[in-house]
PDB file of C-alpha atoms in Angstrom:
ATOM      1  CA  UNK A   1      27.597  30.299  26.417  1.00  0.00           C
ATOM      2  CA  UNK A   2      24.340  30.150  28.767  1.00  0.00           C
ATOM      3  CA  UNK A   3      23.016  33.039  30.101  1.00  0.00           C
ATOM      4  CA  UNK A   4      24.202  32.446  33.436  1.00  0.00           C
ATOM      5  CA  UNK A   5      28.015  32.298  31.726  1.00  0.00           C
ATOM      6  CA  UNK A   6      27.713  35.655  30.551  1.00  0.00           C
ATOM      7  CA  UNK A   7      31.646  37.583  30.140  1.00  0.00           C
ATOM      8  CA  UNK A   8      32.447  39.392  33.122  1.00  0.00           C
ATOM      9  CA  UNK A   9      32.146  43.471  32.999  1.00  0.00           C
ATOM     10  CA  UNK A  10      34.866  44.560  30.852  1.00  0.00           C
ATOM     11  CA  UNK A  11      35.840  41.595  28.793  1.00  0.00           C
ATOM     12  CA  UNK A  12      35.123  41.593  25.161  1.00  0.00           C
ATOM     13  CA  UNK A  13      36.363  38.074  24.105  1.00  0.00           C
ATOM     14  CA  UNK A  14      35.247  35.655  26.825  1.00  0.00           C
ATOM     15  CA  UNK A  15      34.186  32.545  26.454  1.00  0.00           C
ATOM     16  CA  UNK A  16      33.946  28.908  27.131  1.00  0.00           C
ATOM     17  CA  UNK A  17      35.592  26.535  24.614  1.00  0.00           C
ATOM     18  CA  UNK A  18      35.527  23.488  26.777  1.00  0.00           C
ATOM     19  CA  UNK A  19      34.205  22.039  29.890  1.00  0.00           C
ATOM     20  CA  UNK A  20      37.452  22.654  31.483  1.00  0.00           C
ATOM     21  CA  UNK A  21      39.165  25.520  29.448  1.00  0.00           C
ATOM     22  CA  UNK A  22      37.670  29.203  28.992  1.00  0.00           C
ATOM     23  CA  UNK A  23      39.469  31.765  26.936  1.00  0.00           C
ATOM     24  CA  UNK A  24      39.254  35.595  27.331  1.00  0.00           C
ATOM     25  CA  UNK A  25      40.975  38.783  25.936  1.00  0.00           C
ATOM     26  CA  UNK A  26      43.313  40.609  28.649  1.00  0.00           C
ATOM     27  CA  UNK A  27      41.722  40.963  31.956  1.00  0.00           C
ATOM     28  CA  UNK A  28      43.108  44.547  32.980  1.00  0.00           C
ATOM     29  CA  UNK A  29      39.891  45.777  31.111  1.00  0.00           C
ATOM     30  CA  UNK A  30      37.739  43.809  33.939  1.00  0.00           C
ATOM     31  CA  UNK A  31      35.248  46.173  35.861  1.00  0.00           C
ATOM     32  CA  UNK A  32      35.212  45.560  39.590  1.00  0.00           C
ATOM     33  CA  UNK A  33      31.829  43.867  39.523  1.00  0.00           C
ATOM     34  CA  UNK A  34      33.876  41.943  36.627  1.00  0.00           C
ATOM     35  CA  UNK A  35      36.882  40.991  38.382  1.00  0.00           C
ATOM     36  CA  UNK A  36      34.440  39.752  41.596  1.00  0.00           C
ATOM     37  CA  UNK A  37      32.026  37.826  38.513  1.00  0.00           C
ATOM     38  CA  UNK A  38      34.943  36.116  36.903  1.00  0.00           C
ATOM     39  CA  UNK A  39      36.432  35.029  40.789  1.00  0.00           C
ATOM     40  CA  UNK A  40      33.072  33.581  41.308  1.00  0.00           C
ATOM     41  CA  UNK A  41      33.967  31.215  38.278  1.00  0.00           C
ATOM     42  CA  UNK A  42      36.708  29.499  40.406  1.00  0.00           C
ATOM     43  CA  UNK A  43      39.390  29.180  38.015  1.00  0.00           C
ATOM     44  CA  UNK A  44      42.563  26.633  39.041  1.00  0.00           C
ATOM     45  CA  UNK A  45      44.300  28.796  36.831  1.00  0.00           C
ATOM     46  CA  UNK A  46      44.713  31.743  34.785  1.00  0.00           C
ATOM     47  CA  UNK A  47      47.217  31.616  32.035  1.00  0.00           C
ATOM     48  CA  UNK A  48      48.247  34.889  30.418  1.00  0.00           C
ATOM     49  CA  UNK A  49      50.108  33.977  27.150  1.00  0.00           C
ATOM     50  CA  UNK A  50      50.697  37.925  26.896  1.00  0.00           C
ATOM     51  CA  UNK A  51      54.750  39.399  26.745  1.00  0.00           C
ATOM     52  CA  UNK A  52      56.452  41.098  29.578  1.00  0.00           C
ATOM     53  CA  UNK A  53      56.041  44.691  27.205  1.00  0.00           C
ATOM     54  CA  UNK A  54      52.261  44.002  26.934  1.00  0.00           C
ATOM     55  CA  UNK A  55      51.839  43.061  30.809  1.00  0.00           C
ATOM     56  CA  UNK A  56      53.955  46.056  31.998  1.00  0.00           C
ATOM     57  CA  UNK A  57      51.619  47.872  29.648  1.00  0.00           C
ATOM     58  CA  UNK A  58      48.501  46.307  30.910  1.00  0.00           C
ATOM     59  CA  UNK A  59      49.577  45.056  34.258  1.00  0.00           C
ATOM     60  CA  UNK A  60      47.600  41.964  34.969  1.00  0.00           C
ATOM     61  CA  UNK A  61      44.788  42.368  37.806  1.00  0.00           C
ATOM     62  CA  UNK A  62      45.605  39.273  39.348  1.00  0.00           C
ATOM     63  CA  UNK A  63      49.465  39.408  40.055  1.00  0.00           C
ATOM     64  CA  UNK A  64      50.233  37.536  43.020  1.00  0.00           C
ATOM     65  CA  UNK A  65      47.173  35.313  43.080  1.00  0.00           C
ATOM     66  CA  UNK A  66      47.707  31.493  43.610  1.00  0.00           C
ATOM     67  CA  UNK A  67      45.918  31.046  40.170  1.00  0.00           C
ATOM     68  CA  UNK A  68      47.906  33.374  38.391  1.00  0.00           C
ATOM     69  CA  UNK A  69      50.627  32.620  35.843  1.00  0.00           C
ATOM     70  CA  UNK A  70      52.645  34.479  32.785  1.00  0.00           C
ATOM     71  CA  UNK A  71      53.855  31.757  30.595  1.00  0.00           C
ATOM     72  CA  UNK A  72      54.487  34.030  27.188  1.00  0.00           C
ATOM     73  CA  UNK A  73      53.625  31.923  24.346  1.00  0.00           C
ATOM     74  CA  UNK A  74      55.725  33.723  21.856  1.00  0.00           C
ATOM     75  CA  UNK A  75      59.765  33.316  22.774  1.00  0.00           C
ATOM     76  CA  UNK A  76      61.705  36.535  23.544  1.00  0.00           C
ATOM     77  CA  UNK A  77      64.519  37.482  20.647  1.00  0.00           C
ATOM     78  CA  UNK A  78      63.809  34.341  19.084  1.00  0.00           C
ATOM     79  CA  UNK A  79      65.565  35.052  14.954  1.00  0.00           C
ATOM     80  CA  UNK A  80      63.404  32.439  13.289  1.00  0.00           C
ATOM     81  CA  UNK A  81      60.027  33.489  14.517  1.00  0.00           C
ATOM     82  CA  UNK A  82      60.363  37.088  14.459  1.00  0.00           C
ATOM     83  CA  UNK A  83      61.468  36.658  10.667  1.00  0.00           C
ATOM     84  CA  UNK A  84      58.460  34.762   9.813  1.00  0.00           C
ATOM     85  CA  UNK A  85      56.240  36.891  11.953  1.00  0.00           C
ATOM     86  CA  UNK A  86      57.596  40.006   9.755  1.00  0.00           C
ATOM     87  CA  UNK A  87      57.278  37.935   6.656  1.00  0.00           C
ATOM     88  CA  UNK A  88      53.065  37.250   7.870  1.00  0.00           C
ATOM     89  CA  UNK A  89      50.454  38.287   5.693  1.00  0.00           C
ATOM     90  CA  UNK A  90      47.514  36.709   7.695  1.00  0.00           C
ATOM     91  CA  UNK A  91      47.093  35.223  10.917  1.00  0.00           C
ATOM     92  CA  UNK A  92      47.505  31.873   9.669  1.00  0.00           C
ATOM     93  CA  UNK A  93      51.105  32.553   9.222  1.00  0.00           C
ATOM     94  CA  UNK A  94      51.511  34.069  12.587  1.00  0.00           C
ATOM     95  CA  UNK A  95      50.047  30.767  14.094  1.00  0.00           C
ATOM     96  CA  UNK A  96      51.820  28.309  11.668  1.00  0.00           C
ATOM     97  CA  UNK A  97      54.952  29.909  12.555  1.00  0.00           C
ATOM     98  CA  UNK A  98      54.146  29.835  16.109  1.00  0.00           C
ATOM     99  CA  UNK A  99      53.751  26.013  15.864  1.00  0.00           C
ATOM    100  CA  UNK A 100      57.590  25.805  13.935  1.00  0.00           C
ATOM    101  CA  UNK A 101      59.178  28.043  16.216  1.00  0.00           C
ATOM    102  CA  UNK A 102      57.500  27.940  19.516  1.00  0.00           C
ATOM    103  CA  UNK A 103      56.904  23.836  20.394  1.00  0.00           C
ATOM    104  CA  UNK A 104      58.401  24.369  23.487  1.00  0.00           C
ATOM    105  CA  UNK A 105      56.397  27.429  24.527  1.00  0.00           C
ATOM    106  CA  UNK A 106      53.118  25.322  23.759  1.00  0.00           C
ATOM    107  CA  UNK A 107      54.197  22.241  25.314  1.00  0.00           C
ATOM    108  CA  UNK A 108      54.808  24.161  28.365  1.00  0.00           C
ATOM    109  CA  UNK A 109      51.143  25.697  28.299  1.00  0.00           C
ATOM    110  CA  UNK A 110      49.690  22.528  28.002  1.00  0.00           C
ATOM    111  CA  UNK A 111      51.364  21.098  30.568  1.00  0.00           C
ATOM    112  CA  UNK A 112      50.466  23.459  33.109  1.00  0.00           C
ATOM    113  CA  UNK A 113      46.708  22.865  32.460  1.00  0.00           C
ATOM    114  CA  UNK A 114      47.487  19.464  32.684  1.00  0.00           C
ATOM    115  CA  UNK A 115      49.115  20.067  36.482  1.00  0.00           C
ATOM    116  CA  UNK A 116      46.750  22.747  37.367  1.00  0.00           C
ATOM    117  CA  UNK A 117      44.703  21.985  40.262  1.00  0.00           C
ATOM    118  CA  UNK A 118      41.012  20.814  40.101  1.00  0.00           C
ATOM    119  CA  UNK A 119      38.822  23.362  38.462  1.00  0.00           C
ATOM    120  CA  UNK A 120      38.628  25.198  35.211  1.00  0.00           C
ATOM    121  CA  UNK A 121      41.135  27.201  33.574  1.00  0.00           C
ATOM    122  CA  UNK A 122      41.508  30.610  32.182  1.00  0.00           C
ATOM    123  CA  UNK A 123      43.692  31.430  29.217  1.00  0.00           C
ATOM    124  CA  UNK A 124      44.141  34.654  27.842  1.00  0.00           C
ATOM    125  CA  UNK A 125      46.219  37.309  25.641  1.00  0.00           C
ATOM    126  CA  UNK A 126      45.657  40.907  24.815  1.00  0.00           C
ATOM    127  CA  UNK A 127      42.623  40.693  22.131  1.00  0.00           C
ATOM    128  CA  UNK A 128      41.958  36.849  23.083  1.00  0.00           C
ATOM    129  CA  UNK A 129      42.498  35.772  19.035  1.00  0.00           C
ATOM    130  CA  UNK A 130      45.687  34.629  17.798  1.00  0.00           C
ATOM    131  CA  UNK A 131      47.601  33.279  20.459  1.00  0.00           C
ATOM    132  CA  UNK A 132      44.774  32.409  22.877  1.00  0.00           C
ATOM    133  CA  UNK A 133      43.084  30.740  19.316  1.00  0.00           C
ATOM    134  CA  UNK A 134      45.678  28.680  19.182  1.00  0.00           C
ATOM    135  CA  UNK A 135      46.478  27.430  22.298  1.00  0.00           C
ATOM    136  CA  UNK A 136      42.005  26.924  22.848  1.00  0.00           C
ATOM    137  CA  UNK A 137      42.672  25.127  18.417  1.00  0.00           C
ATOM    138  CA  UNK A 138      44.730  22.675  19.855  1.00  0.00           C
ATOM    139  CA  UNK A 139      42.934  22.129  23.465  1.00  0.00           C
ATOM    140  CA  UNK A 140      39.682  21.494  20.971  1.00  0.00           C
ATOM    141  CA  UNK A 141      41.653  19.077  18.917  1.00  0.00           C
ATOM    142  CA  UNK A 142      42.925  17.038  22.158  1.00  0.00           C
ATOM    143  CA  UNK A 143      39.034  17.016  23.173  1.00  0.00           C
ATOM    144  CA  UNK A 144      38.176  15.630  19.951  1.00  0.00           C
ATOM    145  CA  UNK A 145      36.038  18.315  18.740  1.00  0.00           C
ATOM    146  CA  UNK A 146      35.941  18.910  14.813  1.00  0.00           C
ATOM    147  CA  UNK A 147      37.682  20.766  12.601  1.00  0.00           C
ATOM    148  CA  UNK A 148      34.304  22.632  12.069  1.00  0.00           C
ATOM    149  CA  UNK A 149      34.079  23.385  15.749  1.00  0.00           C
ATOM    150  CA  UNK A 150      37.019  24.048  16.360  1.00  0.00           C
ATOM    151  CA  UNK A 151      36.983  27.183  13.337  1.00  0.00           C
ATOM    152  CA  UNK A 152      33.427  28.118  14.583  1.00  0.00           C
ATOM    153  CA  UNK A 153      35.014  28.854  18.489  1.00  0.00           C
ATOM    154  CA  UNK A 154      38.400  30.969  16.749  1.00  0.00           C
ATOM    155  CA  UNK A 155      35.845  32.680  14.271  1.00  0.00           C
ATOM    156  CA  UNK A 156      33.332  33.595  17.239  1.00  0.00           C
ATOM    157  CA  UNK A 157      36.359  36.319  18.213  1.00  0.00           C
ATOM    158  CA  UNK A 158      35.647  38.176  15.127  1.00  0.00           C
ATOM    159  CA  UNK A 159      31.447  39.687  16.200  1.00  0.00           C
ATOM    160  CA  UNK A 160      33.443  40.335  20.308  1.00  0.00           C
ATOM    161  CA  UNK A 161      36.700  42.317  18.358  1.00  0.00           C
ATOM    162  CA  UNK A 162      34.536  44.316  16.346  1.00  0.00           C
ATOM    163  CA  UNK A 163      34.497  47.206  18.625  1.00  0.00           C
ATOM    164  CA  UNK A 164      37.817  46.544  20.224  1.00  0.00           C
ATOM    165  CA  UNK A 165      39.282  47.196  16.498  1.00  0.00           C
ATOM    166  CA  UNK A 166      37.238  49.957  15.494  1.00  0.00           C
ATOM    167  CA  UNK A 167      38.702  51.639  18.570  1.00  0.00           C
ATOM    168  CA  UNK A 168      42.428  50.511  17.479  1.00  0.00           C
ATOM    169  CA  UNK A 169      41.693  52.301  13.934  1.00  0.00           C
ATOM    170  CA  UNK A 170      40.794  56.072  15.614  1.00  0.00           C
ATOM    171  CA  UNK A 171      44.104  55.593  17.703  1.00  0.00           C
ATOM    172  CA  UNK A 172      46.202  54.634  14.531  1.00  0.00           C
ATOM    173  CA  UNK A 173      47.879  56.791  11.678  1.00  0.00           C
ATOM    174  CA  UNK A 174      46.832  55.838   8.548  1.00  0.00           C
ATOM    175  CA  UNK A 175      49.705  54.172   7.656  1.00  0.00           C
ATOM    176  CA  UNK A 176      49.914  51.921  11.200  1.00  0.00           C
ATOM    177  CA  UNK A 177      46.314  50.724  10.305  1.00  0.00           C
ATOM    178  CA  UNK A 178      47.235  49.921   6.829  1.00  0.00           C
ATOM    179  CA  UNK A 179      50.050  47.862   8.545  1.00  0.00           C
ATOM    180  CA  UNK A 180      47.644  46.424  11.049  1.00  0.00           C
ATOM    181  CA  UNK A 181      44.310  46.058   8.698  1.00  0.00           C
ATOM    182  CA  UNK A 182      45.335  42.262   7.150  1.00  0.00           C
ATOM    183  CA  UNK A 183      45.022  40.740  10.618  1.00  0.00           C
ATOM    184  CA  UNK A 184      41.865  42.297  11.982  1.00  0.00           C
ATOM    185  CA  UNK A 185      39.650  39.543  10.696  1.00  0.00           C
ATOM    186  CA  UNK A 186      39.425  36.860  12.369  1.00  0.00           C
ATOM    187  CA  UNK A 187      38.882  33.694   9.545  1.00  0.00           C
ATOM    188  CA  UNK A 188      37.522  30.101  10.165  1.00  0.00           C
ATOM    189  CA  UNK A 189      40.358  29.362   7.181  1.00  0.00           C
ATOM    190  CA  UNK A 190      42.961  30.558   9.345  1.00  0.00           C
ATOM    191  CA  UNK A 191      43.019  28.200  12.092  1.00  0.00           C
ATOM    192  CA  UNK A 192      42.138  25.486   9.793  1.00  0.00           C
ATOM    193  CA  UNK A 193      45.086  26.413   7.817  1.00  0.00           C
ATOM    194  CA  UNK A 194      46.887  26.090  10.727  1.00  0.00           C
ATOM    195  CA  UNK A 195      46.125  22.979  11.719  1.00  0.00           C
ATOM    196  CA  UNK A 196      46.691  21.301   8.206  1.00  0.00           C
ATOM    197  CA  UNK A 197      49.772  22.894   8.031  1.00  0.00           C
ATOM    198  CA  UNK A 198      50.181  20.761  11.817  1.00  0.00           C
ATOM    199  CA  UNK A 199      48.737  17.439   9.502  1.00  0.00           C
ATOM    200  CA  UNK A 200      50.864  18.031   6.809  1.00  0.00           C
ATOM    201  CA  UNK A 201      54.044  18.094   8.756  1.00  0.00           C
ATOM    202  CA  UNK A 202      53.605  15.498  11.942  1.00  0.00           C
ATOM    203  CA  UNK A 203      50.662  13.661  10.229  1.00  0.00           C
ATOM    204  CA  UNK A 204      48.426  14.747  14.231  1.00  0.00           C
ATOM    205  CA  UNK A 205      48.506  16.508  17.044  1.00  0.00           C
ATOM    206  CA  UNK A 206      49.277  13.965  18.888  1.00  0.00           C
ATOM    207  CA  UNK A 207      52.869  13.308  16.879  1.00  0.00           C
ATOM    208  CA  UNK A 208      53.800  17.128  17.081  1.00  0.00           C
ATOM    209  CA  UNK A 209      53.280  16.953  21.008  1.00  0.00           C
ATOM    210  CA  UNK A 210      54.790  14.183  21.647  1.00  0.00           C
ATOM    211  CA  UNK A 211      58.101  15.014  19.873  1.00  0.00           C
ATOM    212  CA  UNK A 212      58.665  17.834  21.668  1.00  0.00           C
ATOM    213  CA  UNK A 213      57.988  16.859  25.515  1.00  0.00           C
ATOM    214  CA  UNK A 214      54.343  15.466  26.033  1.00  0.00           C
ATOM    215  CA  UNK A 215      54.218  11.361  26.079  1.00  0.00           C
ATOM    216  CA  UNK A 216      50.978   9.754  25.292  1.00  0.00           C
ATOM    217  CA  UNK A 217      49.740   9.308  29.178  1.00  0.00           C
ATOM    218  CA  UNK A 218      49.851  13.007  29.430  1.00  0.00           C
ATOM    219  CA  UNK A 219      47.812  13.396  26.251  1.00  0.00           C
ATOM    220  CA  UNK A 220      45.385  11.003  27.730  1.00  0.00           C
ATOM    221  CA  UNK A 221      44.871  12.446  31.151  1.00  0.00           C
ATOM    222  CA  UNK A 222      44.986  16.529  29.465  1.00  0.00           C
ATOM    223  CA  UNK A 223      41.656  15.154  27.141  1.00  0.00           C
ATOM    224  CA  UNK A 224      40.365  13.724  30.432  1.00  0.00           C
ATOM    225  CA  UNK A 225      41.093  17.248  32.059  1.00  0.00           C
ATOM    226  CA  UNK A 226      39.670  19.453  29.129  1.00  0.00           C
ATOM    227  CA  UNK A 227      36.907  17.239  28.996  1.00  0.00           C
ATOM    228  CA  UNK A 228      35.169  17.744  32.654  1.00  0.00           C
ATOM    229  CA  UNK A 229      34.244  21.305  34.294  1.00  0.00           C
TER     230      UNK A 229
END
């Protein structure tokens, strides 16, 4: 990130991943010389991966804007996920099990960056990590960046969450930290983890999307897309 891309006042996790795709924890922290800074960035769209609980908690600032759109990554009720999500002890398992359970949920995220209108793009969650990591992983694997990039932009959330935690431990019981405490640090091996779990079990990216929804032309015209500001 340049100096002139600094994060808007009030975001934490904000950055650029690719020319076309920026990533960002929630934007209901924004300041209002924020929320005018990160207009001024002309985004095509903003995705918020985030769940209807978390936006009614944290109602999005933008609601109603002709970039805005809620496309929760993680499936509502879904049995499969949820068990595997209880059964996660790091956030490689949360992702992996993302990738098993919600294809369609990340086929449908790509897809609307694909159709989003000339101009950048904004994804987002709550803390800008896990879901938004994953979603930005696999955007940096279409762009043909390497696996070493690729871990060095998920890690990078780990220095902009360090307050943003500390301030989730004084609001915590002991015992809801404890619960919490395995998934605070953000890993390089996680996301790598991830995506050889992806290897191991479609042999690319490119197999796993394509099986559930995106052909190959897409593919080639969402690199083209995440390639150019």
């Amino acid at each position: 990130m340049t100096p002139s891309e600094q994060p808007p006042g009030g975001l934490l996790n904000f950055r650029r991943s690719l020319p076309g795709l920026s990533r960002s924890d929630t934007l209901s922290r924004l300041t209002p010389d924020g929320r005018r800074d990160l207009k001024a960035l002309n985004f095509s769209r903003i995705i918020d991966l985030r769940s209807r609980t978390e936006r009614a908690a944290d109602p999005p600032p933008f609601l109603g804007h002709p970039a805005y759109l809620n496309l929760p990554l993680l499936p509502w009720r879904h049995r499969a996920l949820n068990e595997a999500s209880a059964a996660a002890r790091s956030n490689a398992d949360h992702m992996t099990a993302t990738l098993d359970h919600a294809p369609n949920q990340i086929v449908t995220v790509l897809g609307v960056i694909l159709d989003a209108p000339p101009g950048p793009v904004l994804i987002h969650c709550h803390a800008g990590k896990d879901r938004t990591g994953l979603i930005a992983a696999l955007c940096s694997e279409l762009a043909g960046q390497t696996r070493d990039q690729t871990a060095a932009d998920y890690a990078a959330s780990g220095p902009a969450l360090r307050d943003f935690y500390r301030d989730q431990q004084t609001r915590r019981t002991p015992e809801q930290w404890a619960q919490l405490a395995p998934f605070v640090p953000t890993r390089a091996d996680d996301i790598r983890h991830t995506l050889t779990h992806m290897d191991h079990h479609w042999g690319h990216l490119d197999a796993y999307l394509n099986a559930h929804g995106l052909p190959p032309a897409d593919l080639t015209a969402l690199r083209g897309r995440l390639t150019r500001t």
